[in-house]
Amino acid sequence: MRPSSKTAILDAALRVVDREGGADISYEAVASESGLTKAGVMYHFPTRDALMLAVVEHAALRWERALLEVLDVPFERAGARERIRAYATVAARPDVLSPADFFVYFEALYHPALAEPWKRVFSRWFAFDPQASADERARLTLARLAADGLWVATTTDVLAPEERDRQAVIDLLLRLTEEDSPC
């Protein structure tokens, strides 16, 4: 399988999700968007489940690439604070990821097998040092959960912060990831 064809199909599938506002992906729509035939898409992804799993893996890896781009240090040297700060930074930027990422993330609620790629990627980003205090673990978990909420609100435009408040919300969220945070 040529990686470029597979990537093109998966990018096309995410564009379909963006355009149609949900993760109900059909072979026909992906084929049309990618410029391939339905048979061409099915060659790479013989079942709809295989296509959906590949789309979720593709979206999770897009998140990881975005996270690595904003991480201040190499991943191997990053502690939980740096990793969760990178996560909060990416989650707060609607220009980095698209609503399609949210829709395929949400799809795991109905299809638990689709949660595995997300768990694989995010488990290493949200891991804590065993020596971390309960307070630090709670503060960083709160930052991650707040980032999740900001991502969902911004992506869905349901109760997103007003533009005049958005940066203050992001600043407070990022302060939660600082070592000496009073929060």
mmCIF file with all atom_site columns, C-alpha atoms in Angstrom:
data_model
loop_
_atom_site.group_PDB
_atom_site.id
_atom_site.type_symbol
_atom_site.label_atom_id
_atom_site.label_alt_id
_atom_site.label_comp_id
_atom_site.label_asym_id
_atom_site.label_entity_id
_atom_site.label_seq_id
_atom_site.pdbx_PDB_ins_code
_atom_site.Cartn_x
_atom_site.Cartn_y
_atom_site.Cartn_z
_atom_site.occupancy
_atom_site.B_iso_or_equiv
_atom_site.pdbx_formal_charge
_atom_site.auth_seq_id
_atom_site.auth_comp_id
_atom_site.auth_asym_id
_atom_site.auth_atom_id
_atom_site.pdbx_PDB_model_num
ATOM 1   C CA . MET A 1 1   ? 0.000   0.000  0.000  1.00 0.00 ? 1   MET A CA 1
ATOM 2   C CA . ARG A 1 2   ? 1.423   3.356  -0.999 1.00 0.00 ? 2   ARG A CA 1
ATOM 3   C CA . PRO A 1 3   ? 1.471   5.613  2.078  1.00 0.00 ? 3   PRO A CA 1
ATOM 4   C CA . SER A 1 4   ? 0.723   8.694  -0.021 1.00 0.00 ? 4   SER A CA 1
ATOM 5   C CA . SER A 1 5   ? -2.544  7.169  -1.319 1.00 0.00 ? 5   SER A CA 1
ATOM 6   C CA . LYS A 1 6   ? -3.580  6.108  2.145  1.00 0.00 ? 6   LYS A CA 1
ATOM 7   C CA . THR A 1 7   ? -2.785  9.541  3.601  1.00 0.00 ? 7   THR A CA 1
ATOM 8   C CA . ALA A 1 8   ? -4.653  11.265 0.776  1.00 0.00 ? 8   ALA A CA 1
ATOM 9   C CA . ILE A 1 9   ? -7.710  9.104  1.434  1.00 0.00 ? 9   ILE A CA 1
ATOM 10  C CA . LEU A 1 10  ? -7.593  9.822  5.174  1.00 0.00 ? 10  LEU A CA 1
ATOM 11  C CA . ASP A 1 11  ? -7.157  13.558 4.613  1.00 0.00 ? 11  ASP A CA 1
ATOM 12  C CA . ALA A 1 12  ? -10.114 13.431 2.226  1.00 0.00 ? 12  ALA A CA 1
ATOM 13  C CA . ALA A 1 13  ? -12.187 11.564 4.825  1.00 0.00 ? 13  ALA A CA 1
ATOM 14  C CA . LEU A 1 14  ? -11.481 14.295 7.391  1.00 0.00 ? 14  LEU A CA 1
ATOM 15  C CA . ARG A 1 15  ? -12.494 16.962 4.866  1.00 0.00 ? 15  ARG A CA 1
ATOM 16  C CA . VAL A 1 16  ? -15.769 15.070 4.339  1.00 0.00 ? 16  VAL A CA 1
ATOM 17  C CA . VAL A 1 17  ? -16.331 15.001 8.088  1.00 0.00 ? 17  VAL A CA 1
ATOM 18  C CA . ASP A 1 18  ? -15.630 18.739 8.289  1.00 0.00 ? 18  ASP A CA 1
ATOM 19  C CA . ARG A 1 19  ? -17.992 19.502 5.434  1.00 0.00 ? 19  ARG A CA 1
ATOM 20  C CA . GLU A 1 20  ? -20.811 17.210 6.546  1.00 0.00 ? 20  GLU A CA 1
ATOM 21  C CA . GLY A 1 21  ? -20.509 17.988 10.251 1.00 0.00 ? 21  GLY A CA 1
ATOM 22  C CA . GLY A 1 22  ? -20.199 14.454 11.529 1.00 0.00 ? 22  GLY A CA 1
ATOM 23  C CA . ALA A 1 23  ? -18.261 11.225 11.306 1.00 0.00 ? 23  ALA A CA 1
ATOM 24  C CA . ASP A 1 24  ? -20.802 9.294  9.242  1.00 0.00 ? 24  ASP A CA 1
ATOM 25  C CA . ILE A 1 25  ? -18.313 8.605  6.464  1.00 0.00 ? 25  ILE A CA 1
ATOM 26  C CA . SER A 1 26  ? -19.308 6.799  3.272  1.00 0.00 ? 26  SER A CA 1
ATOM 27  C CA . TYR A 1 27  ? -17.024 5.230  0.683  1.00 0.00 ? 27  TYR A CA 1
ATOM 28  C CA . GLU A 1 28  ? -18.737 7.282  -2.009 1.00 0.00 ? 28  GLU A CA 1
ATOM 29  C CA . ALA A 1 29  ? -18.113 10.621 -0.269 1.00 0.00 ? 29  ALA A CA 1
ATOM 30  C CA . VAL A 1 30  ? -14.477 9.797  0.491  1.00 0.00 ? 30  VAL A CA 1
ATOM 31  C CA . ALA A 1 31  ? -13.889 8.536  -3.045 1.00 0.00 ? 31  ALA A CA 1
ATOM 32  C CA . SER A 1 32  ? -15.380 11.694 -4.518 1.00 0.00 ? 32  SER A CA 1
ATOM 33  C CA . GLU A 1 33  ? -13.362 13.953 -2.206 1.00 0.00 ? 33  GLU A CA 1
ATOM 34  C CA . SER A 1 34  ? -10.099 12.071 -2.837 1.00 0.00 ? 34  SER A CA 1
ATOM 35  C CA . GLY A 1 35  ? -10.536 11.806 -6.596 1.00 0.00 ? 35  GLY A CA 1
ATOM 36  C CA . LEU A 1 36  ? -10.509 8.016  -6.446 1.00 0.00 ? 36  LEU A CA 1
ATOM 37  C CA . THR A 1 37  ? -13.135 5.430  -7.206 1.00 0.00 ? 37  THR A CA 1
ATOM 38  C CA . LYS A 1 38  ? -15.066 3.671  -4.460 1.00 0.00 ? 38  LYS A CA 1
ATOM 39  C CA . ALA A 1 39  ? -13.115 0.528  -5.389 1.00 0.00 ? 39  ALA A CA 1
ATOM 40  C CA . GLY A 1 40  ? -9.864  2.486  -4.995 1.00 0.00 ? 40  GLY A CA 1
ATOM 41  C CA . VAL A 1 41  ? -10.808 3.491  -1.451 1.00 0.00 ? 41  VAL A CA 1
ATOM 42  C CA . MET A 1 42  ? -11.983 -0.045 -0.668 1.00 0.00 ? 42  MET A CA 1
ATOM 43  C CA . TYR A 1 43  ? -8.663  -1.426 -1.899 1.00 0.00 ? 43  TYR A CA 1
ATOM 44  C CA . HIS A 1 44  ? -6.934  0.343  0.993  1.00 0.00 ? 44  HIS A CA 1
ATOM 45  C CA . PHE A 1 45  ? -9.790  0.013  3.508  1.00 0.00 ? 45  PHE A CA 1
ATOM 46  C CA . PRO A 1 46  ? -11.848 -3.109 2.739  1.00 0.00 ? 46  PRO A CA 1
ATOM 47  C CA . THR A 1 47  ? -14.477 -2.443 5.422  1.00 0.00 ? 47  THR A CA 1
ATOM 48  C CA . ARG A 1 48  ? -16.090 0.699  6.747  1.00 0.00 ? 48  ARG A CA 1
ATOM 49  C CA . ASP A 1 49  ? -14.776 -0.253 10.211 1.00 0.00 ? 49  ASP A CA 1
ATOM 50  C CA . ALA A 1 50  ? -11.231 -0.378 8.810  1.00 0.00 ? 50  ALA A CA 1
ATOM 51  C CA . LEU A 1 51  ? -11.742 3.033  7.210  1.00 0.00 ? 51  LEU A CA 1
ATOM 52  C CA . MET A 1 52  ? -13.142 4.540  10.419 1.00 0.00 ? 52  MET A CA 1
ATOM 53  C CA . LEU A 1 53  ? -10.326 3.109  12.548 1.00 0.00 ? 53  LEU A CA 1
ATOM 54  C CA . ALA A 1 54  ? -7.744  4.473  10.110 1.00 0.00 ? 54  ALA A CA 1
ATOM 55  C CA . VAL A 1 55  ? -9.428  7.903  10.138 1.00 0.00 ? 55  VAL A CA 1
ATOM 56  C CA . VAL A 1 56  ? -9.365  7.962  13.952 1.00 0.00 ? 56  VAL A CA 1
ATOM 57  C CA . GLU A 1 57  ? -5.704  6.904  14.014 1.00 0.00 ? 57  GLU A CA 1
ATOM 58  C CA . HIS A 1 58  ? -4.933  9.604  11.443 1.00 0.00 ? 58  HIS A CA 1
ATOM 59  C CA . ALA A 1 59  ? -6.701  12.260 13.530 1.00 0.00 ? 59  ALA A CA 1
ATOM 60  C CA . ALA A 1 60  ? -4.969  11.135 16.743 1.00 0.00 ? 60  ALA A CA 1
ATOM 61  C CA . LEU A 1 61  ? -1.589  11.314 15.028 1.00 0.00 ? 61  LEU A CA 1
ATOM 62  C CA . ARG A 1 62  ? -2.452  14.801 13.719 1.00 0.00 ? 62  ARG A CA 1
ATOM 63  C CA . TRP A 1 63  ? -3.009  15.793 17.336 1.00 0.00 ? 63  TRP A CA 1
ATOM 64  C CA . GLU A 1 64  ? 0.330   14.304 18.301 1.00 0.00 ? 64  GLU A CA 1
ATOM 65  C CA . ARG A 1 65  ? 2.168   16.142 15.524 1.00 0.00 ? 65  ARG A CA 1
ATOM 66  C CA . ALA A 1 66  ? 0.546   19.410 16.635 1.00 0.00 ? 66  ALA A CA 1
ATOM 67  C CA . LEU A 1 67  ? 1.507   18.678 20.250 1.00 0.00 ? 67  LEU A CA 1
ATOM 68  C CA . LEU A 1 68  ? 5.116   17.962 19.313 1.00 0.00 ? 68  LEU A CA 1
ATOM 69  C CA . GLU A 1 69  ? 5.297   21.217 17.348 1.00 0.00 ? 69  GLU A CA 1
ATOM 70  C CA . VAL A 1 70  ? 4.407   23.337 20.404 1.00 0.00 ? 70  VAL A CA 1
ATOM 71  C CA . LEU A 1 71  ? 6.351   21.328 22.987 1.00 0.00 ? 71  LEU A CA 1
ATOM 72  C CA . ASP A 1 72  ? 9.294   23.413 24.209 1.00 0.00 ? 72  ASP A CA 1
ATOM 73  C CA . VAL A 1 73  ? 11.639  20.447 24.753 1.00 0.00 ? 73  VAL A CA 1
ATOM 74  C CA . PRO A 1 74  ? 12.071  17.019 23.153 1.00 0.00 ? 74  PRO A CA 1
ATOM 75  C CA . PHE A 1 75  ? 9.266   14.690 24.262 1.00 0.00 ? 75  PHE A CA 1
ATOM 76  C CA . GLU A 1 76  ? 11.665  12.377 26.099 1.00 0.00 ? 76  GLU A CA 1
ATOM 77  C CA . ARG A 1 77  ? 12.742  15.258 28.371 1.00 0.00 ? 77  ARG A CA 1
ATOM 78  C CA . ALA A 1 78  ? 9.280   16.764 28.854 1.00 0.00 ? 78  ALA A CA 1
ATOM 79  C CA . GLY A 1 79  ? 7.570   16.393 32.196 1.00 0.00 ? 79  GLY A CA 1
ATOM 80  C CA . ALA A 1 80  ? 3.827   16.298 32.758 1.00 0.00 ? 80  ALA A CA 1
ATOM 81  C CA . ARG A 1 81  ? 3.674   20.093 33.070 1.00 0.00 ? 81  ARG A CA 1
ATOM 82  C CA . GLU A 1 82  ? 5.273   20.652 29.669 1.00 0.00 ? 82  GLU A CA 1
ATOM 83  C CA . ARG A 1 83  ? 3.191   17.948 27.987 1.00 0.00 ? 83  ARG A CA 1
ATOM 84  C CA . ILE A 1 84  ? -0.120  19.154 29.408 1.00 0.00 ? 84  ILE A CA 1
ATOM 85  C CA . ARG A 1 85  ? 0.803   22.751 28.631 1.00 0.00 ? 85  ARG A CA 1
ATOM 86  C CA . ALA A 1 86  ? 1.369   21.691 25.005 1.00 0.00 ? 86  ALA A CA 1
ATOM 87  C CA . TYR A 1 87  ? -2.001  19.931 25.037 1.00 0.00 ? 87  TYR A CA 1
ATOM 88  C CA . ALA A 1 88  ? -3.749  23.014 26.433 1.00 0.00 ? 88  ALA A CA 1
ATOM 89  C CA . THR A 1 89  ? -2.039  25.200 23.838 1.00 0.00 ? 89  THR A CA 1
ATOM 90  C CA . VAL A 1 90  ? -3.171  23.010 20.948 1.00 0.00 ? 90  VAL A CA 1
ATOM 91  C CA . ALA A 1 91  ? -6.685  22.553 22.340 1.00 0.00 ? 91  ALA A CA 1
ATOM 92  C CA . ALA A 1 92  ? -7.056  26.340 22.620 1.00 0.00 ? 92  ALA A CA 1
ATOM 93  C CA . ARG A 1 93  ? -6.178  26.959 18.962 1.00 0.00 ? 93  ARG A CA 1
ATOM 94  C CA . PRO A 1 94  ? -9.046  26.310 16.571 1.00 0.00 ? 94  PRO A CA 1
ATOM 95  C CA . ASP A 1 95  ? -6.727  27.047 13.640 1.00 0.00 ? 95  ASP A CA 1
ATOM 96  C CA . VAL A 1 96  ? -4.545  24.014 14.414 1.00 0.00 ? 96  VAL A CA 1
ATOM 97  C CA . LEU A 1 97  ? -7.164  21.290 14.314 1.00 0.00 ? 97  LEU A CA 1
ATOM 98  C CA . SER A 1 98  ? -10.563 21.093 12.664 1.00 0.00 ? 98  SER A CA 1
ATOM 99  C CA . PRO A 1 99  ? -14.030 20.110 13.846 1.00 0.00 ? 99  PRO A CA 1
ATOM 100 C CA . ALA A 1 100 ? -13.400 16.766 12.122 1.00 0.00 ? 100 ALA A CA 1
ATOM 101 C CA . ASP A 1 101 ? -10.929 15.897 14.873 1.00 0.00 ? 101 ASP A CA 1
ATOM 102 C CA . PHE A 1 102 ? -13.682 16.414 17.446 1.00 0.00 ? 102 PHE A CA 1
ATOM 103 C CA . PHE A 1 103 ? -16.260 14.449 15.468 1.00 0.00 ? 103 PHE A CA 1
ATOM 104 C CA . VAL A 1 104 ? -14.013 11.412 15.094 1.00 0.00 ? 104 VAL A CA 1
ATOM 105 C CA . TYR A 1 105 ? -12.976 11.717 18.763 1.00 0.00 ? 105 TYR A CA 1
ATOM 106 C CA . PHE A 1 106 ? -16.634 11.770 19.787 1.00 0.00 ? 106 PHE A CA 1
ATOM 107 C CA . GLU A 1 107 ? -17.355 8.726  17.633 1.00 0.00 ? 107 GLU A CA 1
ATOM 108 C CA . ALA A 1 108 ? -15.465 6.616  20.208 1.00 0.00 ? 108 ALA A CA 1
ATOM 109 C CA . LEU A 1 109 ? -18.417 7.094  22.560 1.00 0.00 ? 109 LEU A CA 1
ATOM 110 C CA . TYR A 1 110 ? -20.520 4.891  20.293 1.00 0.00 ? 110 TYR A CA 1
ATOM 111 C CA . HIS A 1 111 ? -17.753 2.614  19.039 1.00 0.00 ? 111 HIS A CA 1
ATOM 112 C CA . PRO A 1 112 ? -15.323 1.795  21.880 1.00 0.00 ? 112 PRO A CA 1
ATOM 113 C CA . ALA A 1 113 ? -12.770 0.241  19.504 1.00 0.00 ? 113 ALA A CA 1
ATOM 114 C CA . LEU A 1 114 ? -12.275 3.735  18.072 1.00 0.00 ? 114 LEU A CA 1
ATOM 115 C CA . ALA A 1 115 ? -11.079 4.965  21.469 1.00 0.00 ? 115 ALA A CA 1
ATOM 116 C CA . GLU A 1 116 ? -7.882  2.904  21.277 1.00 0.00 ? 116 GLU A CA 1
ATOM 117 C CA . PRO A 1 117 ? -5.900  5.228  18.976 1.00 0.00 ? 117 PRO A CA 1
ATOM 118 C CA . TRP A 1 118 ? -6.766  8.184  21.213 1.00 0.00 ? 118 TRP A CA 1
ATOM 119 C CA . LYS A 1 119 ? -5.763  6.263  24.328 1.00 0.00 ? 119 LYS A CA 1
ATOM 120 C CA . ARG A 1 120 ? -2.468  5.208  22.715 1.00 0.00 ? 120 ARG A CA 1
ATOM 121 C CA . VAL A 1 121 ? -1.549  8.779  21.795 1.00 0.00 ? 121 VAL A CA 1
ATOM 122 C CA . PHE A 1 122 ? -2.828  10.624 24.833 1.00 0.00 ? 122 PHE A CA 1
ATOM 123 C CA . SER A 1 123 ? -1.789  8.137  27.526 1.00 0.00 ? 123 SER A CA 1
ATOM 124 C CA . ARG A 1 124 ? 1.849   9.092  27.102 1.00 0.00 ? 124 ARG A CA 1
ATOM 125 C CA . TRP A 1 125 ? 1.012   12.826 27.070 1.00 0.00 ? 125 TRP A CA 1
ATOM 126 C CA . PHE A 1 126 ? -1.020  12.659 30.285 1.00 0.00 ? 126 PHE A CA 1
ATOM 127 C CA . ALA A 1 127 ? 1.245   10.348 32.307 1.00 0.00 ? 127 ALA A CA 1
ATOM 128 C CA . PHE A 1 128 ? 2.500   11.653 35.647 1.00 0.00 ? 128 PHE A CA 1
ATOM 129 C CA . ASP A 1 129 ? 5.797   11.204 37.396 1.00 0.00 ? 129 ASP A CA 1
ATOM 130 C CA . PRO A 1 130 ? 5.187   8.747  40.259 1.00 0.00 ? 130 PRO A CA 1
ATOM 131 C CA . GLN A 1 131 ? 6.755   11.322 42.599 1.00 0.00 ? 131 GLN A CA 1
ATOM 132 C CA . ALA A 1 132 ? 4.273   14.071 41.644 1.00 0.00 ? 132 ALA A CA 1
ATOM 133 C CA . SER A 1 133 ? 2.274   15.399 44.572 1.00 0.00 ? 133 SER A CA 1
ATOM 134 C CA . ALA A 1 134 ? -1.474  14.953 44.738 1.00 0.00 ? 134 ALA A CA 1
ATOM 135 C CA . ASP A 1 135 ? -1.835  18.728 44.367 1.00 0.00 ? 135 ASP A CA 1
ATOM 136 C CA . GLU A 1 136 ? 0.250   18.815 41.181 1.00 0.00 ? 136 GLU A CA 1
ATOM 137 C CA . ARG A 1 137 ? -1.591  15.835 39.721 1.00 0.00 ? 137 ARG A CA 1
ATOM 138 C CA . ALA A 1 138 ? -4.950  17.468 40.483 1.00 0.00 ? 138 ALA A CA 1
ATOM 139 C CA . ARG A 1 139 ? -3.892  20.853 39.079 1.00 0.00 ? 139 ARG A CA 1
ATOM 140 C CA . LEU A 1 140 ? -2.555  19.348 35.856 1.00 0.00 ? 140 LEU A CA 1
ATOM 141 C CA . THR A 1 141 ? -5.601  17.108 35.487 1.00 0.00 ? 141 THR A CA 1
ATOM 142 C CA . LEU A 1 142 ? -7.798  20.184 35.948 1.00 0.00 ? 142 LEU A CA 1
ATOM 143 C CA . ALA A 1 143 ? -5.801  21.974 33.241 1.00 0.00 ? 143 ALA A CA 1
ATOM 144 C CA . ARG A 1 144 ? -6.266  19.034 30.866 1.00 0.00 ? 144 ARG A CA 1
ATOM 145 C CA . LEU A 1 145 ? -9.985  18.817 31.558 1.00 0.00 ? 145 LEU A CA 1
ATOM 146 C CA . ALA A 1 146 ? -10.391 22.574 31.128 1.00 0.00 ? 146 ALA A CA 1
ATOM 147 C CA . ALA A 1 147 ? -8.492  22.344 27.833 1.00 0.00 ? 147 ALA A CA 1
ATOM 148 C CA . ASP A 1 148 ? -10.856 19.556 26.756 1.00 0.00 ? 148 ASP A CA 1
ATOM 149 C CA . GLY A 1 149 ? -13.818 21.784 27.560 1.00 0.00 ? 149 GLY A CA 1
ATOM 150 C CA . LEU A 1 150 ? -12.346 24.743 25.705 1.00 0.00 ? 150 LEU A CA 1
ATOM 151 C CA . TRP A 1 151 ? -11.635 22.531 22.695 1.00 0.00 ? 151 TRP A CA 1
ATOM 152 C CA . VAL A 1 152 ? -15.202 21.168 22.646 1.00 0.00 ? 152 VAL A CA 1
ATOM 153 C CA . ALA A 1 153 ? -16.810 24.590 23.165 1.00 0.00 ? 153 ALA A CA 1
ATOM 154 C CA . THR A 1 154 ? -14.664 26.217 20.495 1.00 0.00 ? 154 THR A CA 1
ATOM 155 C CA . THR A 1 155 ? -14.994 23.366 17.995 1.00 0.00 ? 155 THR A CA 1
ATOM 156 C CA . THR A 1 156 ? -18.754 23.046 18.334 1.00 0.00 ? 156 THR A CA 1
ATOM 157 C CA . ASP A 1 157 ? -19.359 26.755 18.967 1.00 0.00 ? 157 ASP A CA 1
ATOM 158 C CA . VAL A 1 158 ? -21.673 25.747 21.799 1.00 0.00 ? 158 VAL A CA 1
ATOM 159 C CA . LEU A 1 159 ? -21.110 28.116 24.704 1.00 0.00 ? 159 LEU A CA 1
ATOM 160 C CA . ALA A 1 160 ? -17.617 29.033 23.555 1.00 0.00 ? 160 ALA A CA 1
ATOM 161 C CA . PRO A 1 161 ? -16.050 31.881 25.537 1.00 0.00 ? 161 PRO A CA 1
ATOM 162 C CA . GLU A 1 162 ? -16.748 35.317 24.137 1.00 0.00 ? 162 GLU A CA 1
ATOM 163 C CA . GLU A 1 163 ? -13.862 36.591 22.053 1.00 0.00 ? 163 GLU A CA 1
ATOM 164 C CA . ARG A 1 164 ? -13.147 39.357 24.572 1.00 0.00 ? 164 ARG A CA 1
ATOM 165 C CA . ASP A 1 165 ? -12.699 36.704 27.321 1.00 0.00 ? 165 ASP A CA 1
ATOM 166 C CA . ARG A 1 166 ? -10.983 33.992 25.295 1.00 0.00 ? 166 ARG A CA 1
ATOM 167 C CA . GLN A 1 167 ? -7.363  35.029 25.841 1.00 0.00 ? 167 GLN A CA 1
ATOM 168 C CA . ALA A 1 168 ? -7.896  35.523 29.587 1.00 0.00 ? 168 ALA A CA 1
ATOM 169 C CA . VAL A 1 169 ? -9.364  32.016 29.791 1.00 0.00 ? 169 VAL A CA 1
ATOM 170 C CA . ILE A 1 170 ? -6.395  30.583 27.894 1.00 0.00 ? 170 ILE A CA 1
ATOM 171 C CA . ASP A 1 171 ? -3.909  32.498 30.076 1.00 0.00 ? 171 ASP A CA 1
ATOM 172 C CA . LEU A 1 172 ? -5.526  31.177 33.263 1.00 0.00 ? 172 LEU A CA 1
ATOM 173 C CA . LEU A 1 173 ? -5.594  27.663 31.836 1.00 0.00 ? 173 LEU A CA 1
ATOM 174 C CA . LEU A 1 174 ? -1.892  27.829 30.998 1.00 0.00 ? 174 LEU A CA 1
ATOM 175 C CA . ARG A 1 175 ? -1.065  29.194 34.470 1.00 0.00 ? 175 ARG A CA 1
ATOM 176 C CA . LEU A 1 176 ? -2.425  25.936 35.872 1.00 0.00 ? 176 LEU A CA 1
ATOM 177 C CA . THR A 1 177 ? 0.531   24.182 34.187 1.00 0.00 ? 177 THR A CA 1
ATOM 178 C CA . GLU A 1 178 ? 3.173   26.381 35.833 1.00 0.00 ? 178 GLU A CA 1
ATOM 179 C CA . GLU A 1 179 ? 5.240   24.891 38.625 1.00 0.00 ? 179 GLU A CA 1
ATOM 180 C CA . ASP A 1 180 ? 4.526   27.639 41.132 1.00 0.00 ? 180 ASP A CA 1
ATOM 181 C CA . SER A 1 181 ? 0.868   28.098 40.184 1.00 0.00 ? 181 SER A CA 1
ATOM 182 C CA . PRO A 1 182 ? -1.190  29.325 43.156 1.00 0.00 ? 182 PRO A CA 1
ATOM 183 C CA . CYS A 1 183 ? -4.299  27.683 41.711 1.00 0.00 ? 183 CYS A CA 1
#
